[in-house]
Amino acid sequence: MGNPKAFLTLHRKEAGYRPLNERVFDYGEVEQTLNTEDRIAQASRCMDCGVPFCMWSCPLGNCQPEWQDALYKQKWTEAYRILNATNDFPEFTGRICPALCEKSCVLALSHDAVTIRENEAAITEKAFLEGYIKPQPPKQRNGKKVAVVGSGPAGLAAANQLNHKGFDLTVYEKDETIGGLLRLGIPDFKLNKKIIDRRIHLMEQEGVKFVTGVEVGTNLAAAQLLADYDAVCLCIGAGVPRNLTAEGRDLQGIHFALDFLRQQNRRVANVPIADNEQITAKDKHVLVIGGGDTGSDCVGTSIRQGAASVTQIEIMPQPPADDNPATPWPAYPQVLKTSSSHEEGCTRRWLLDTTKFIGKDKKVTAVEVENVEWQPTAEGKQQLIHTGKKETLQADLVLLAMGFVHPVWEGLLQNLGVAANERKNVSSNARLQTSVDKVFVAGDAAVGASLVVRAIASGRQAAKGIAEFFNC
Ligand SMILES: Cc1cc2nc3c(=O)[nH]c(=O)nc-3n(C[C@H](O)[C@H](O)[C@H](O)COP(=O)(O)OP(=O)(O)OC[C@H]3O[C@@H](n4cnc5c(N)ncnc54)[C@H](O)[C@@H]3O)c2cc1C
């Protein structure tokens, strides 16, 4: 703890977003950076608590106080070393993590939390800029071959960890590019894709092989994979989106959020999209169904595409703006989140259920919604009550952003014959080993749709499980 009084004398200072009237015209990252002096000052606010709740709440167990101290003392290489010891990709989490650590920062109880996430990004960018992140291929290979299926954060973390332990790694990806939802899902205005390229290049230099455009279970038989590799790690994500089966669902102009977002990521990457496949919000009245983060990404993307209006609706009640007694510190607070995209111009509404899609000439033109209420039952659960009060919202592009239910079972998982758990995710033990010999699982495919930080933690856990399986 470099400066014992900083938490009393210095206020939290965020880098903030680029000006709204500038950022909505491009897909560049919205978040800015602080100058070095301010960044170091922010690190000094860390109190080096006896019980660091920030560490406890981070799925990676990041040693926050240690690297805040190193940052304050301008020991940048040391700060990166400590950070990287528990997190393979701090350049991703430093940008897009909801920062569970900051919510449980002890300072958050009475003041504003330390800017842990921004500090993380700053340390990592400096490390890349100054060139002390260098390829570190393993000194020795152990002769064991591992295939990772899926190149999202879970697959990348598993591959990175195992490669450094001396395994021979091949990552298979069905898309044309590496990164999973980091690449084709999360908008460029939250995560510039060059950040992913930079890390992939490093992993390639360290010996990890990446094979794109191969859907295992379709283009490459699952049995072949088992025959060719000593172990397989399934990191295929939670690919099945939650659907809405209201009347009129088959009208044109109703799409899953991810289909819309993936297209825009591809457009930014100059990947051509056939005219008859284009999904665009330009001049449209956009209705985003689902009040979460994926919905918020649809809002920001629609605004950049030039939507006439954007409305986001949610079936749950509006959360409280600041404190929520139901989720007290140090728990993650269930409070109203207003993203950079929401600030850019969007009507947000709560307690609305979608009852009907209305159309003309086979195209959606409006959506009928009904006001709902939630009432507690005798068993302590919440029961959905339809009030009968209906209204119609104009919409010629509807984006379904209601989350993801489980991984895709057709193809790979069925061919392998791995067991499912009660939520239809891939069942596994503490080592993330599935019911099939030498097959492991990590990330959203194991735990359901979650966060990048959890996917990285899960990939690391599976890598540990695989290493233990071979007594390495
Ligand atoms: C729109 C959106 C925005 C998000 N924003 C954030 C955010 O800001 N912060 C955050 O922390 N989290 C965010 N998330 C959640 C986060 O992206 C996921 O939790 C995380 O990416 C899961 O990682 P994963 O590696 O398990 O799976 P994924 O990232 O889904 O990667 C799985 C990969 O497996 C590939 N694959 C699937 N089947 C096969 C097969 N048979 N053969 C070969 N390859 C296959 C897929 O193509 C995909 O590339 C967001 C999610 C979405 C949808």
XYZ file of C-alpha atoms in Angstrom, residues 35-423:
389
model
C -3.031 9.979 -18.411
C -0.327 8.079 -16.531
C -0.212 10.472 -13.588
C -3.932 10.132 -12.932
C -3.780 6.384 -13.444
C -1.091 5.966 -10.819
C -3.029 8.225 -8.453
C -6.102 6.045 -8.918
C -4.101 2.917 -8.015
C -2.993 4.605 -4.790
C -6.621 4.671 -3.591
C -6.459 0.923 -2.922
C -6.498 0.385 0.858
C -4.778 -3.044 0.797
C -7.593 -4.360 2.988
C -6.872 -7.134 5.442
C -9.650 -9.119 3.806
C -9.553 -8.184 0.106
C -13.170 -8.761 -0.951
C -12.173 -7.690 -4.484
C -10.105 -10.878 -4.736
C -12.882 -12.977 -3.272
C -15.440 -11.744 -5.810
C -13.203 -12.108 -8.875
C -13.683 -15.565 -10.451
C -9.973 -15.458 -11.277
C -8.941 -14.517 -7.749
C -7.020 -11.550 -9.150
C -4.504 -10.232 -6.608
C -5.812 -6.675 -6.887
C -4.086 -5.017 -3.900
C -0.677 -6.311 -4.990
C -0.893 -4.980 -8.524
C -2.474 -1.686 -7.459
C 0.542 -1.211 -5.198
C 2.984 -2.098 -7.990
C 1.179 0.307 -10.310
C 1.321 3.103 -7.739
C 5.062 2.518 -7.350
C 5.357 2.579 -11.161
C 6.666 -0.986 -11.213
C 4.730 -1.643 -14.412
C 6.408 -4.936 -15.316
C 5.826 -6.233 -11.810
C 2.175 -5.120 -11.957
C 1.680 -7.020 -15.218
C 3.432 -10.106 -13.858
C 1.103 -10.259 -10.837
C -1.956 -9.564 -12.985
C -1.058 -12.142 -15.615
C -0.355 -14.803 -12.985
C -4.095 -15.217 -12.451
C -5.525 -13.864 -15.712
C -4.443 -14.987 -19.192
C -6.122 -12.072 -20.961
C -6.322 -8.919 -18.807
C -6.610 -6.877 -22.019
C -10.102 -8.384 -22.523
C -11.363 -8.185 -18.953
C -9.769 -4.741 -18.534
C -12.169 -3.564 -21.237
C -15.375 -5.529 -20.915
C -15.604 -7.076 -17.473
C -18.521 -5.809 -15.366
C -15.852 -5.686 -12.632
C -17.319 -7.813 -9.867
C -14.198 -6.776 -7.918
C -15.193 -3.109 -7.873
C -18.659 -3.940 -6.576
C -17.113 -5.637 -3.542
C -14.256 -3.159 -3.074
C -14.332 -2.104 0.607
C -14.106 1.532 -0.491
C -17.449 1.074 -2.268
C -19.101 0.824 1.152
C -18.569 4.489 1.985
C -16.797 6.075 -0.986
C -16.375 5.119 -4.642
C -14.531 1.900 -5.490
C -10.994 1.811 -6.859
C -10.970 1.889 -10.691
C -9.706 -1.704 -10.731
C -10.842 -2.598 -14.261
C -9.420 0.512 -15.914
C -6.157 0.081 -14.003
C -5.980 -3.488 -15.309
C -6.378 -2.331 -18.912
C -3.746 0.383 -18.433
C -1.173 -2.049 -17.019
C -1.744 -4.467 -19.901
C -1.623 -1.853 -22.653
C 1.641 -0.515 -21.245
C 3.025 -4.066 -21.175
C 2.212 -4.585 -24.857
C 3.353 -1.093 -25.821
C 6.703 -1.366 -24.088
C 7.248 -4.861 -25.473
C 7.722 -6.828 -22.288
C 4.965 -9.242 -23.258
C 7.022 -11.601 -25.354
C 6.310 -15.074 -26.743
C 7.232 -17.652 -24.131
C 6.997 -21.072 -25.752
C 7.440 -23.977 -23.331
C 11.018 -25.157 -22.938
C 9.930 -28.787 -23.307
C 6.928 -30.543 -24.839
C 5.439 -33.499 -22.964
C 4.267 -35.379 -26.064
C 0.537 -35.153 -25.218
C -1.823 -33.736 -27.817
C -4.927 -31.780 -26.769
C -7.716 -30.497 -29.018
C -9.736 -27.514 -27.827
C -13.072 -27.116 -29.607
C -14.209 -23.483 -29.667
C -12.013 -20.375 -29.595
C -13.914 -18.115 -27.186
C -12.281 -16.935 -23.950
C -12.689 -20.369 -22.314
C -11.008 -22.208 -25.200
C -8.249 -19.622 -25.477
C -7.522 -19.747 -21.731
C -7.467 -23.558 -21.682
C -5.170 -23.628 -24.734
C -2.871 -20.947 -23.320
C -2.490 -22.692 -19.978
C -1.915 -26.159 -21.450
C 0.518 -24.875 -24.055
C 2.638 -23.277 -21.352
C 2.592 -26.606 -19.507
C 4.137 -28.287 -22.579
C 1.084 -29.881 -24.202
C 0.702 -29.817 -27.981
C -2.376 -27.663 -28.650
C -4.798 -27.372 -31.566
C -7.843 -25.091 -31.310
C -10.720 -25.843 -33.696
C -13.200 -23.077 -34.528
C -16.255 -23.311 -36.778
C -16.261 -19.594 -37.631
C -13.796 -17.993 -40.020
C -12.108 -16.092 -37.187
C -10.812 -16.816 -33.688
C -12.345 -15.351 -30.539
C -15.894 -16.702 -30.069
C -18.237 -14.055 -28.713
C -15.293 -11.715 -28.136
C -14.971 -11.530 -31.918
C -18.480 -12.160 -33.204
C -20.900 -10.911 -30.583
C -19.397 -8.179 -28.423
C -19.463 -4.986 -30.530
C -16.251 -3.328 -31.698
C -17.217 -0.199 -29.759
C -16.687 -2.214 -26.557
C -13.734 -4.327 -27.716
C -11.571 -3.478 -30.713
C -10.819 -6.745 -32.526
C -7.140 -5.859 -32.977
C -6.829 -6.582 -29.263
C -7.814 -10.198 -29.970
C -5.520 -10.451 -33.023
C -2.576 -9.298 -30.917
C -3.107 -12.077 -28.364
C -3.752 -14.766 -30.987
C -0.521 -13.800 -32.754
C 1.353 -14.222 -29.478
C -0.223 -17.639 -28.831
C 0.682 -18.757 -32.365
C 4.279 -17.696 -31.779
C 4.191 -19.811 -28.635
C 3.120 -22.845 -30.654
C -0.692 -23.028 -30.399
C -2.263 -24.114 -33.688
C -5.568 -22.570 -34.751
C -7.839 -24.230 -37.311
C -10.788 -22.099 -38.446
C -13.833 -22.982 -40.520
C -14.104 -26.491 -39.050
C -17.250 -27.436 -37.160
C -16.299 -30.456 -35.122
C -19.092 -33.033 -35.275
C -19.967 -31.914 -38.836
C -16.826 -31.273 -40.943
C -14.633 -33.300 -38.622
C -16.044 -36.397 -36.925
C -16.006 -36.382 -33.134
C -14.648 -39.963 -33.232
C -11.721 -38.776 -35.327
C -10.899 -36.119 -32.749
C -10.917 -38.732 -29.988
C -8.660 -40.962 -32.077
C -6.192 -38.179 -32.889
C -5.837 -36.506 -29.490
C -4.958 -37.581 -25.955
C -7.600 -35.216 -24.533
C -10.354 -32.962 -25.833
C -11.687 -29.801 -24.188
C -15.153 -28.675 -25.271
C -15.439 -24.871 -25.173
C -18.338 -24.435 -27.570
C -20.294 -21.797 -25.662
C -24.039 -21.667 -24.982
C -25.144 -21.425 -28.590
C -28.925 -21.822 -28.313
C -30.722 -18.465 -27.904
C -33.953 -18.211 -25.892
C -36.836 -17.905 -28.347
C -40.185 -16.162 -28.122
C -43.039 -18.138 -29.624
C -45.754 -15.482 -29.713
C -48.198 -15.262 -32.641
C -46.554 -13.782 -35.749
C -43.047 -14.977 -34.841
C -42.450 -16.073 -38.453
C -42.855 -12.521 -39.837
C -39.823 -11.042 -41.585
C -37.810 -8.539 -39.572
C -37.649 -10.563 -36.332
C -34.130 -11.791 -35.550
C -32.066 -13.183 -32.746
C -29.794 -10.468 -31.324
C -26.640 -12.390 -32.048
C -27.440 -12.764 -35.759
C -27.702 -8.968 -35.907
C -24.565 -8.313 -33.834
C -22.399 -10.897 -35.625
C -23.222 -9.245 -38.949
C -22.098 -5.858 -37.742
C -18.831 -7.280 -36.365
C -18.253 -8.825 -39.802
C -19.093 -5.565 -41.582
C -16.514 -3.730 -39.474
C -14.011 -6.455 -40.420
C -14.888 -5.944 -44.118
C -16.392 -9.412 -44.478
C -18.951 -9.225 -47.310
C -22.576 -10.007 -46.447
C -24.980 -11.100 -49.181
C -27.696 -8.546 -49.995
C -30.524 -10.954 -49.158
C -28.987 -11.692 -45.722
C -28.504 -8.110 -44.555
C -30.094 -7.261 -41.200
C -29.881 -3.532 -40.636
C -31.505 -0.998 -38.362
C -31.092 1.908 -40.793
C -34.217 4.114 -40.742
C -36.093 1.434 -38.787
C -38.038 1.560 -35.575
C -36.103 -1.006 -33.573
C -37.586 -2.940 -30.682
C -35.090 -4.852 -28.566
C -36.768 -7.511 -26.437
C -34.646 -8.251 -23.386
C -33.205 -5.713 -20.965
C -29.744 -7.210 -20.455
C -26.273 -6.580 -21.830
C -26.842 -8.262 -25.190
C -29.884 -6.027 -25.619
C -27.792 -2.996 -24.721
C -25.261 -4.000 -27.409
C -28.148 -4.138 -29.915
C -29.139 -0.611 -28.860
C -25.658 0.833 -29.473
C -25.341 -1.013 -32.783
C -28.798 0.107 -33.978
C -27.974 3.724 -33.159
C -24.725 3.516 -35.149
C -26.583 1.988 -38.081
C -28.959 4.968 -38.143
C -32.166 3.622 -36.590
C -35.212 5.912 -36.604
C -35.904 4.963 -32.987
C -34.744 2.346 -30.488
C -36.846 0.900 -27.668
C -35.704 -1.773 -25.243
C -38.277 -3.685 -23.219
C -37.927 -6.062 -20.296
C -40.388 -8.382 -18.558
C -38.819 -7.873 -15.121
C -39.344 -4.744 -12.972
C -36.963 -1.791 -13.228
C -34.195 -2.377 -10.661
C -33.481 0.331 -8.059
C -31.085 3.023 -9.266
C -28.517 2.888 -6.451
C -28.750 0.558 -3.486
C -30.684 -2.664 -3.597
C -31.252 -4.125 -0.106
C -31.826 -7.531 -1.733
C -28.193 -7.613 -2.877
C -26.141 -5.865 -0.156
C -22.387 -5.332 -0.356
C -20.199 -7.324 -1.048
C -22.657 -9.153 -3.334
C -22.983 -8.052 -6.954
C -25.708 -5.366 -6.777
C -28.837 -5.895 -8.842
C -29.290 -2.222 -9.693
C -30.189 -0.297 -12.808
C -27.356 -0.423 -15.312
C -27.108 2.417 -17.795
C -24.566 1.572 -20.468
C -22.839 3.897 -22.920
C -25.326 2.596 -25.503
C -28.328 3.583 -23.379
C -26.908 7.088 -23.056
C -26.809 7.306 -26.846
C -30.589 7.447 -27.130
C -33.011 4.692 -26.282
C -36.397 4.355 -24.627
C -36.291 1.746 -21.881
C -39.399 0.127 -20.472
C -40.009 -2.579 -17.891
C -42.779 -5.003 -16.888
C -43.853 -5.680 -20.473
C -44.518 -9.132 -21.935
C -44.652 -9.630 -25.700
C -47.983 -11.142 -26.703
C -48.136 -10.778 -30.478
C -46.082 -9.731 -33.507
C -48.180 -7.718 -35.972
C -47.294 -7.476 -39.665
C -48.161 -6.352 -43.139
C -47.061 -8.072 -46.371
C -45.303 -10.747 -44.244
C -43.114 -8.094 -42.553
C -43.295 -7.084 -38.898
C -44.681 -3.580 -38.343
C -45.557 -3.578 -34.652
C -45.512 -5.632 -31.482
C -48.348 -6.059 -29.035
C -47.189 -5.974 -25.422
C -49.022 -6.480 -22.156
C -48.263 -4.959 -18.763
C -47.322 -7.559 -16.181
C -46.744 -7.699 -12.443
C -44.700 -10.040 -10.279
C -46.303 -11.285 -7.068
C -44.669 -13.407 -4.376
C -46.182 -16.871 -3.882
C -46.595 -18.737 -0.597
C -43.418 -20.714 -1.487
C -41.463 -17.473 -1.739
C -41.183 -17.549 -5.525
C -42.240 -14.766 -7.896
C -45.322 -15.346 -10.013
C -45.949 -13.533 -13.316
C -49.388 -11.872 -13.471
C -50.764 -10.561 -16.785
C -52.816 -7.429 -16.126
C -54.758 -7.418 -19.417
C -53.554 -3.882 -20.175
C -52.191 -4.074 -23.704
C -50.609 -1.623 -26.125
C -48.941 -1.701 -29.515
C -45.366 -0.574 -30.121
C -44.271 0.375 -33.625
C -41.409 -1.869 -34.780
C -40.049 -2.861 -38.169
C -36.952 -4.542 -36.752
C -37.346 -6.759 -33.684
C -34.260 -8.139 -31.952
C -34.692 -11.003 -29.511
C -32.118 -10.560 -26.751
C -33.464 -12.814 -24.033
C -30.327 -14.780 -23.286
C -29.093 -18.243 -24.163
C -30.442 -21.507 -22.843
C -27.678 -24.104 -23.308
C -25.065 -25.389 -25.759
C -26.016 -26.871 -29.125
C -26.495 -30.636 -28.611
C -27.016 -31.637 -32.239
C -23.761 -32.769 -33.823
C -20.689 -32.731 -31.585
C -22.170 -33.267 -28.103
C -24.627 -35.943 -29.231
C -21.953 -37.720 -31.274
C -19.609 -37.774 -28.283
C -22.426 -38.932 -26.013
C -21.483 -36.649 -23.103
C -24.087 -36.427 -20.316
C -26.134 -33.279 -19.734
C -26.916 -31.752 -16.349
C -30.390 -30.558 -15.264
C -29.923 -27.235 -17.129
